Amino acid sequence: QVHLVESGGGLVQAGDSLRLDCTFSGRTFTANTMAWFRQAPGKERELVALISWRGDNTDDADFAKGRFTISRDNSENMGYLQMNSLSPEDTAVYYCAADLRPWLLSKSTNDYTYWGHGTQVTVSS
């Protein structure tokens, strides 16, 4: 079992930056792929970025490229999403997720077993 808790969301203005944190607990020594997803009102949940267990492989959604950076620190049981140049279109609930098949590096919500409860990010214009 892996427990995930997101933090760091809030209300910011367009152009601002925000860092989201994901705290792991439980089976923290089990290799996993970590990902950030987001879901805006009336829209499906979508991948923001994912990162491999060792942090040497990442994949970003097109909208995240050049603005968002995913990272992790396994020694601290933490994952991060640094978001820069935020726009109102980034307004959503952001979720941290983990998949205990680290070779998969999946972009699909269906492949992630463990999820946090989400943190709201609201970007005003």
Short mmCIF file of N, CA and C in Angstrom, two decimals:
data_model
loop_
_atom_site.label_atom_id
_atom_site.label_comp_id
_atom_site.label_asym_id
_atom_site.label_seq_id
_atom_site.Cartn_x
_atom_site.Cartn_y
_atom_site.Cartn_z
N GLN A 1 0.85 -1.20 0.00
CA GLN A 1 0.00 0.00 0.00
C GLN A 1 0.88 1.25 0.00
N VAL A 2 0.53 2.19 -0.82
CA VAL A 2 1.23 3.48 -0.88
C VAL A 2 0.21 4.58 -0.62
N HIS A 3 0.54 5.47 0.27
CA HIS A 3 -0.33 6.60 0.56
C HIS A 3 0.31 7.87 0.02
N LEU A 4 -0.50 8.67 -0.62
CA LEU A 4 0.00 9.90 -1.24
C LEU A 4 -0.81 11.09 -0.74
N VAL A 5 -0.11 12.15 -0.41
CA VAL A 5 -0.78 13.37 0.02
C VAL A 5 -0.16 14.55 -0.73
N GLU A 6 -1.01 15.28 -1.43
CA GLU A 6 -0.54 16.46 -2.16
C GLU A 6 -0.67 17.70 -1.28
N SER A 7 0.19 18.67 -1.55
CA SER A 7 0.10 19.97 -0.89
C SER A 7 0.70 21.02 -1.80
N GLY A 8 0.43 22.27 -1.49
CA GLY A 8 1.06 23.35 -2.23
C GLY A 8 0.14 24.07 -3.20
N GLY A 9 -1.09 23.61 -3.36
CA GLY A 9 -2.00 24.30 -4.25
C GLY A 9 -2.44 25.63 -3.66
N GLY A 10 -3.16 26.40 -4.47
CA GLY A 10 -3.66 27.67 -3.99
C GLY A 10 -4.13 28.54 -5.12
N LEU A 11 -4.39 29.80 -4.77
CA LEU A 11 -4.85 30.80 -5.74
C LEU A 11 -3.67 31.70 -6.10
N VAL A 12 -3.36 31.76 -7.37
CA VAL A 12 -2.27 32.60 -7.86
C VAL A 12 -2.74 33.40 -9.06
N GLN A 13 -1.92 34.34 -9.48
CA GLN A 13 -2.23 35.14 -10.66
C GLN A 13 -1.51 34.59 -11.89
N ALA A 14 -2.03 34.92 -13.04
CA ALA A 14 -1.39 34.49 -14.29
C ALA A 14 0.06 34.96 -14.31
N GLY A 15 0.94 34.06 -14.72
CA GLY A 15 2.36 34.37 -14.76
C GLY A 15 3.12 33.95 -13.53
N ASP A 16 2.41 33.64 -12.47
CA ASP A 16 3.05 33.23 -11.21
C ASP A 16 3.56 31.79 -11.30
N SER A 17 4.31 31.42 -10.27
CA SER A 17 4.81 30.06 -10.14
C SER A 17 4.24 29.42 -8.89
N LEU A 18 4.24 28.10 -8.90
CA LEU A 18 3.74 27.34 -7.76
C LEU A 18 4.44 25.99 -7.75
N ARG A 19 4.74 25.49 -6.57
CA ARG A 19 5.31 24.15 -6.47
C ARG A 19 4.36 23.25 -5.70
N LEU A 20 4.03 22.14 -6.29
CA LEU A 20 3.21 21.13 -5.62
C LEU A 20 4.11 20.04 -5.06
N ASP A 21 3.77 19.60 -3.87
CA ASP A 21 4.51 18.52 -3.22
C ASP A 21 3.63 17.28 -3.10
N CYS A 22 4.25 16.12 -3.20
CA CYS A 22 3.56 14.86 -3.00
C CYS A 22 4.34 14.05 -1.98
N THR A 23 3.72 13.77 -0.85
CA THR A 23 4.38 13.01 0.22
C THR A 23 3.96 11.55 0.14
N PHE A 24 4.97 10.67 0.06
CA PHE A 24 4.73 9.23 0.01
C PHE A 24 4.82 8.65 1.42
N SER A 25 3.98 7.67 1.70
CA SER A 25 4.13 6.88 2.92
C SER A 25 3.64 5.46 2.62
N GLY A 26 3.96 4.54 3.52
CA GLY A 26 3.60 3.14 3.29
C GLY A 26 4.77 2.41 2.65
N ARG A 27 4.55 1.79 1.52
CA ARG A 27 5.58 1.01 0.84
C ARG A 27 6.51 1.93 0.06
N THR A 28 7.20 2.78 0.76
CA THR A 28 8.02 3.80 0.09
C THR A 28 9.28 3.23 -0.54
N PHE A 29 9.66 2.01 -0.14
CA PHE A 29 10.87 1.42 -0.71
C PHE A 29 10.59 0.60 -1.95
N THR A 30 9.33 0.54 -2.33
CA THR A 30 8.96 -0.19 -3.54
C THR A 30 9.09 0.72 -4.74
N ALA A 31 9.84 0.27 -5.73
CA ALA A 31 10.03 1.09 -6.92
C ALA A 31 8.69 1.42 -7.57
N ASN A 32 8.56 2.63 -8.02
CA ASN A 32 7.31 3.05 -8.64
C ASN A 32 7.54 4.16 -9.64
N THR A 33 6.63 4.29 -10.54
CA THR A 33 6.54 5.47 -11.40
C THR A 33 5.60 6.44 -10.71
N MET A 34 6.00 7.69 -10.66
CA MET A 34 5.16 8.72 -10.08
C MET A 34 4.69 9.65 -11.18
N ALA A 35 3.46 10.12 -11.06
CA ALA A 35 2.93 11.04 -12.06
C ALA A 35 2.07 12.10 -11.40
N TRP A 36 1.94 13.20 -12.10
CA TRP A 36 0.97 14.24 -11.75
C TRP A 36 -0.08 14.27 -12.85
N PHE A 37 -1.33 14.24 -12.43
CA PHE A 37 -2.46 14.41 -13.32
C PHE A 37 -3.22 15.65 -12.87
N ARG A 38 -4.09 16.12 -13.74
CA ARG A 38 -4.96 17.22 -13.35
C ARG A 38 -6.34 17.04 -13.96
N GLN A 39 -7.32 17.62 -13.31
CA GLN A 39 -8.68 17.55 -13.81
C GLN A 39 -9.37 18.89 -13.60
N ALA A 40 -9.74 19.50 -14.70
CA ALA A 40 -10.47 20.76 -14.67
C ALA A 40 -11.97 20.45 -14.68
N PRO A 41 -12.78 21.40 -14.21
CA PRO A 41 -14.24 21.18 -14.18
C PRO A 41 -14.78 20.82 -15.56
N GLY A 42 -15.55 19.73 -15.62
CA GLY A 42 -16.16 19.32 -16.87
C GLY A 42 -15.23 18.63 -17.85
N LYS A 43 -14.01 18.39 -17.43
CA LYS A 43 -13.03 17.75 -18.32
C LYS A 43 -12.53 16.45 -17.71
N GLU A 44 -11.95 15.61 -18.57
CA GLU A 44 -11.37 14.37 -18.09
C GLU A 44 -10.02 14.62 -17.42
N ARG A 45 -9.67 13.69 -16.55
CA ARG A 45 -8.37 13.78 -15.90
C ARG A 45 -7.29 13.52 -16.95
N GLU A 46 -6.24 14.36 -16.92
CA GLU A 46 -5.19 14.25 -17.93
C GLU A 46 -3.82 14.25 -17.28
N LEU A 47 -2.89 13.59 -17.97
CA LEU A 47 -1.52 13.54 -17.48
C LEU A 47 -0.86 14.90 -17.60
N VAL A 48 -0.13 15.28 -16.56
CA VAL A 48 0.70 16.48 -16.61
C VAL A 48 2.15 16.06 -16.88
N ALA A 49 2.65 15.15 -16.05
CA ALA A 49 4.03 14.68 -16.20
C ALA A 49 4.22 13.40 -15.40
N LEU A 50 5.19 12.60 -15.80
CA LEU A 50 5.54 11.41 -15.04
C LEU A 50 7.05 11.32 -14.91
N ILE A 51 7.48 10.55 -13.91
CA ILE A 51 8.91 10.40 -13.65
C ILE A 51 9.18 8.98 -13.19
N SER A 52 10.30 8.43 -13.66
CA SER A 52 10.67 7.08 -13.30
C SER A 52 11.19 7.02 -11.87
N TRP A 53 11.36 5.81 -11.38
CA TRP A 53 11.80 5.60 -10.01
C TRP A 53 13.13 6.29 -9.73
N ARG A 54 14.07 6.15 -10.63
CA ARG A 54 15.38 6.77 -10.41
C ARG A 54 15.43 8.23 -10.85
N GLY A 55 14.37 8.70 -11.44
CA GLY A 55 14.34 10.10 -11.85
C GLY A 55 15.06 10.38 -13.15
N ASP A 56 15.48 9.33 -13.85
CA ASP A 56 16.28 9.53 -15.06
C ASP A 56 15.43 9.52 -16.32
N ASN A 57 14.13 9.37 -16.14
CA ASN A 57 13.24 9.34 -17.29
C ASN A 57 11.97 10.10 -16.93
N THR A 58 11.68 11.12 -17.70
CA THR A 58 10.46 11.90 -17.47
C THR A 58 9.72 12.07 -18.79
N ASP A 59 8.46 12.37 -18.67
CA ASP A 59 7.64 12.63 -19.85
C ASP A 59 6.61 13.69 -19.47
N ASP A 60 6.50 14.72 -20.28
CA ASP A 60 5.60 15.83 -19.99
C ASP A 60 4.53 15.93 -21.06
N ALA A 61 3.34 16.34 -20.66
CA ALA A 61 2.31 16.69 -21.63
C ALA A 61 2.78 17.90 -22.42
N ASP A 62 2.24 18.05 -23.61
CA ASP A 62 2.67 19.18 -24.45
C ASP A 62 2.46 20.52 -23.75
N PHE A 63 1.36 20.67 -23.04
CA PHE A 63 1.08 21.94 -22.39
C PHE A 63 2.04 22.23 -21.24
N ALA A 64 2.72 21.16 -20.76
CA ALA A 64 3.64 21.33 -19.63
C ALA A 64 5.08 21.60 -20.06
N LYS A 65 5.39 21.25 -21.28
CA LYS A 65 6.78 21.38 -21.74
C LYS A 65 7.26 22.82 -21.66
N GLY A 66 8.40 22.99 -21.06
CA GLY A 66 8.99 24.31 -20.94
C GLY A 66 8.46 25.14 -19.78
N ARG A 67 7.39 24.68 -19.15
CA ARG A 67 6.82 25.43 -18.01
C ARG A 67 6.83 24.65 -16.71
N PHE A 68 6.56 23.36 -16.80
CA PHE A 68 6.44 22.52 -15.60
C PHE A 68 7.63 21.56 -15.52
N THR A 69 8.07 21.27 -14.31
CA THR A 69 9.15 20.32 -14.09
C THR A 69 8.77 19.35 -12.99
N ILE A 70 8.82 18.06 -13.30
CA ILE A 70 8.55 17.03 -12.31
C ILE A 70 9.88 16.53 -11.76
N SER A 71 9.89 16.24 -10.47
CA SER A 71 11.10 15.70 -9.85
C SER A 71 10.70 14.87 -8.64
N ARG A 72 11.68 14.18 -8.08
CA ARG A 72 11.40 13.38 -6.89
C ARG A 72 12.66 13.23 -6.07
N ASP A 73 12.48 12.98 -4.79
CA ASP A 73 13.59 12.71 -3.87
C ASP A 73 13.19 11.49 -3.06
N ASN A 74 13.65 10.33 -3.48
CA ASN A 74 13.25 9.09 -2.82
C ASN A 74 13.78 9.01 -1.39
N SER A 75 14.89 9.67 -1.12
CA SER A 75 15.44 9.65 0.25
C SER A 75 14.51 10.39 1.22
N GLU A 76 13.72 11.31 0.68
CA GLU A 76 12.77 12.07 1.51
C GLU A 76 11.34 11.62 1.29
N ASN A 77 11.14 10.62 0.43
CA ASN A 77 9.79 10.13 0.09
C ASN A 77 8.92 11.26 -0.43
N MET A 78 9.47 12.04 -1.32
CA MET A 78 8.76 13.20 -1.83
C MET A 78 8.79 13.23 -3.34
N GLY A 79 7.72 13.79 -3.92
CA GLY A 79 7.66 14.11 -5.33
C GLY A 79 7.26 15.57 -5.47
N TYR A 80 7.63 16.18 -6.60
CA TYR A 80 7.39 17.61 -6.76
C TYR A 80 6.91 17.91 -8.18
N LEU A 81 6.18 19.00 -8.29
CA LEU A 81 5.82 19.54 -9.59
C LEU A 81 6.01 21.05 -9.51
N GLN A 82 7.05 21.53 -10.16
CA GLN A 82 7.30 22.96 -10.23
C GLN A 82 6.57 23.51 -11.44
N MET A 83 5.71 24.49 -11.23
CA MET A 83 4.91 25.05 -12.31
C MET A 83 5.22 26.53 -12.44
N ASN A 84 5.66 26.93 -13.61
CA ASN A 84 5.98 28.32 -13.89
C ASN A 84 5.08 28.87 -14.98
N SER A 85 5.02 30.18 -15.07
CA SER A 85 4.22 30.84 -16.12
C SER A 85 2.81 30.30 -16.17
N LEU A 86 2.18 30.24 -15.03
CA LEU A 86 0.84 29.68 -14.95
C LEU A 86 -0.17 30.57 -15.67
N SER A 87 -1.16 29.93 -16.26
CA SER A 87 -2.24 30.64 -16.94
C SER A 87 -3.57 30.14 -16.41
N PRO A 88 -4.66 30.88 -16.64
CA PRO A 88 -5.98 30.43 -16.16
C PRO A 88 -6.34 29.03 -16.66
N GLU A 89 -5.81 28.66 -17.82
CA GLU A 89 -6.09 27.32 -18.37
C GLU A 89 -5.48 26.21 -17.52
N ASP A 90 -4.59 26.56 -16.63
CA ASP A 90 -3.99 25.56 -15.73
C ASP A 90 -4.84 25.32 -14.48
N THR A 91 -5.91 26.05 -14.35
CA THR A 91 -6.79 25.87 -13.19
C THR A 91 -7.38 24.46 -13.21
N ALA A 92 -7.17 23.73 -12.12
CA ALA A 92 -7.62 22.34 -12.04
C ALA A 92 -7.29 21.80 -10.65
N VAL A 93 -7.81 20.62 -10.37
CA VAL A 93 -7.35 19.85 -9.22
C VAL A 93 -6.19 18.99 -9.70
N TYR A 94 -5.09 19.06 -9.00
CA TYR A 94 -3.89 18.32 -9.38
C TYR A 94 -3.72 17.12 -8.44
N TYR A 95 -3.48 15.97 -9.05
CA TYR A 95 -3.37 14.71 -8.31
C TYR A 95 -1.99 14.10 -8.50
N CYS A 96 -1.47 13.56 -7.43
CA CYS A 96 -0.27 12.75 -7.47
C CYS A 96 -0.70 11.28 -7.55
N ALA A 97 0.02 10.49 -8.34
CA ALA A 97 -0.34 9.08 -8.50
C ALA A 97 0.93 8.24 -8.58
N ALA A 98 0.79 6.97 -8.20
CA ALA A 98 1.94 6.05 -8.24
C ALA A 98 1.51 4.71 -8.82
N ASP A 99 2.42 4.14 -9.60
CA ASP A 99 2.22 2.83 -10.21
C ASP A 99 3.41 1.97 -9.81
N LEU A 100 3.14 0.79 -9.22
CA LEU A 100 4.21 -0.06 -8.72
C LEU A 100 4.82 -0.97 -9.79
N ARG A 101 4.60 -0.63 -11.04
CA ARG A 101 5.26 -1.31 -12.16
C ARG A 101 6.18 -0.28 -12.81
N PRO A 102 7.35 -0.10 -12.27
CA PRO A 102 8.20 1.01 -12.70
C PRO A 102 8.68 0.93 -14.14
N TRP A 103 8.58 -0.24 -14.76
CA TRP A 103 9.01 -0.38 -16.16
C TRP A 103 7.97 0.17 -17.13
N LEU A 104 6.74 0.42 -16.63
CA LEU A 104 5.63 0.75 -17.52
C LEU A 104 5.65 2.20 -18.00
N LEU A 105 5.96 3.10 -17.09
CA LEU A 105 5.97 4.55 -17.42
C LEU A 105 4.70 4.93 -18.18
N SER A 106 3.58 4.55 -17.62
CA SER A 106 2.31 4.74 -18.29
C SER A 106 1.81 6.18 -18.21
N LYS A 107 1.11 6.59 -19.29
CA LYS A 107 0.48 7.91 -19.33
C LYS A 107 -1.02 7.81 -19.04
N SER A 108 -1.49 6.61 -18.78
CA SER A 108 -2.92 6.39 -18.61
C SER A 108 -3.32 6.38 -17.13
N THR A 109 -4.42 7.05 -16.82
CA THR A 109 -4.93 7.02 -15.45
C THR A 109 -5.25 5.60 -15.01
N ASN A 110 -5.63 4.74 -15.96
CA ASN A 110 -6.04 3.38 -15.62
C ASN A 110 -4.91 2.54 -15.03
N ASP A 111 -3.67 2.93 -15.28
CA ASP A 111 -2.53 2.14 -14.83
C ASP A 111 -2.00 2.55 -13.47
N TYR A 112 -2.56 3.59 -12.89
CA TYR A 112 -2.09 4.07 -11.60
C TYR A 112 -3.02 3.61 -10.50
N THR A 113 -2.45 2.85 -9.57
CA THR A 113 -3.25 2.25 -8.51
C THR A 113 -3.46 3.20 -7.34
N TYR A 114 -2.45 3.99 -7.05
CA TYR A 114 -2.48 4.82 -5.85
C TYR A 114 -2.59 6.29 -6.23
N TRP A 115 -3.51 6.96 -5.53
CA TRP A 115 -3.80 8.36 -5.82
C TRP A 115 -3.91 9.15 -4.52
N GLY A 116 -3.50 10.41 -4.60
CA GLY A 116 -3.79 11.32 -3.52
C GLY A 116 -5.19 11.89 -3.69
N HIS A 117 -5.59 12.73 -2.73
CA HIS A 117 -6.92 13.33 -2.80
C HIS A 117 -6.97 14.58 -3.66
N GLY A 118 -5.82 15.06 -4.06
CA GLY A 118 -5.77 16.21 -4.95
C GLY A 118 -5.59 17.53 -4.22
N THR A 119 -5.06 18.50 -4.93
CA THR A 119 -4.90 19.85 -4.41
C THR A 119 -5.36 20.84 -5.49
N GLN A 120 -6.14 21.82 -5.08
CA GLN A 120 -6.72 22.76 -6.03
C GLN A 120 -5.71 23.83 -6.42
N VAL A 121 -5.57 24.05 -7.71
CA VAL A 121 -4.77 25.16 -8.23
C VAL A 121 -5.70 26.06 -9.02
N THR A 122 -5.77 27.31 -8.63
CA THR A 122 -6.62 28.28 -9.32
C THR A 122 -5.75 29.44 -9.77
N VAL A 123 -5.81 29.74 -11.06
CA VAL A 123 -5.01 30.81 -11.63
C VAL A 123 -5.96 31.89 -12.14
N SER A 124 -5.84 33.06 -11.58
CA SER A 124 -6.69 34.17 -12.00
C SER A 124 -6.00 34.99 -13.08
N SER A 125 -6.80 35.60 -13.94
CA SER A 125 -6.24 36.38 -15.05
C SER A 125 -6.00 37.82 -14.65
#
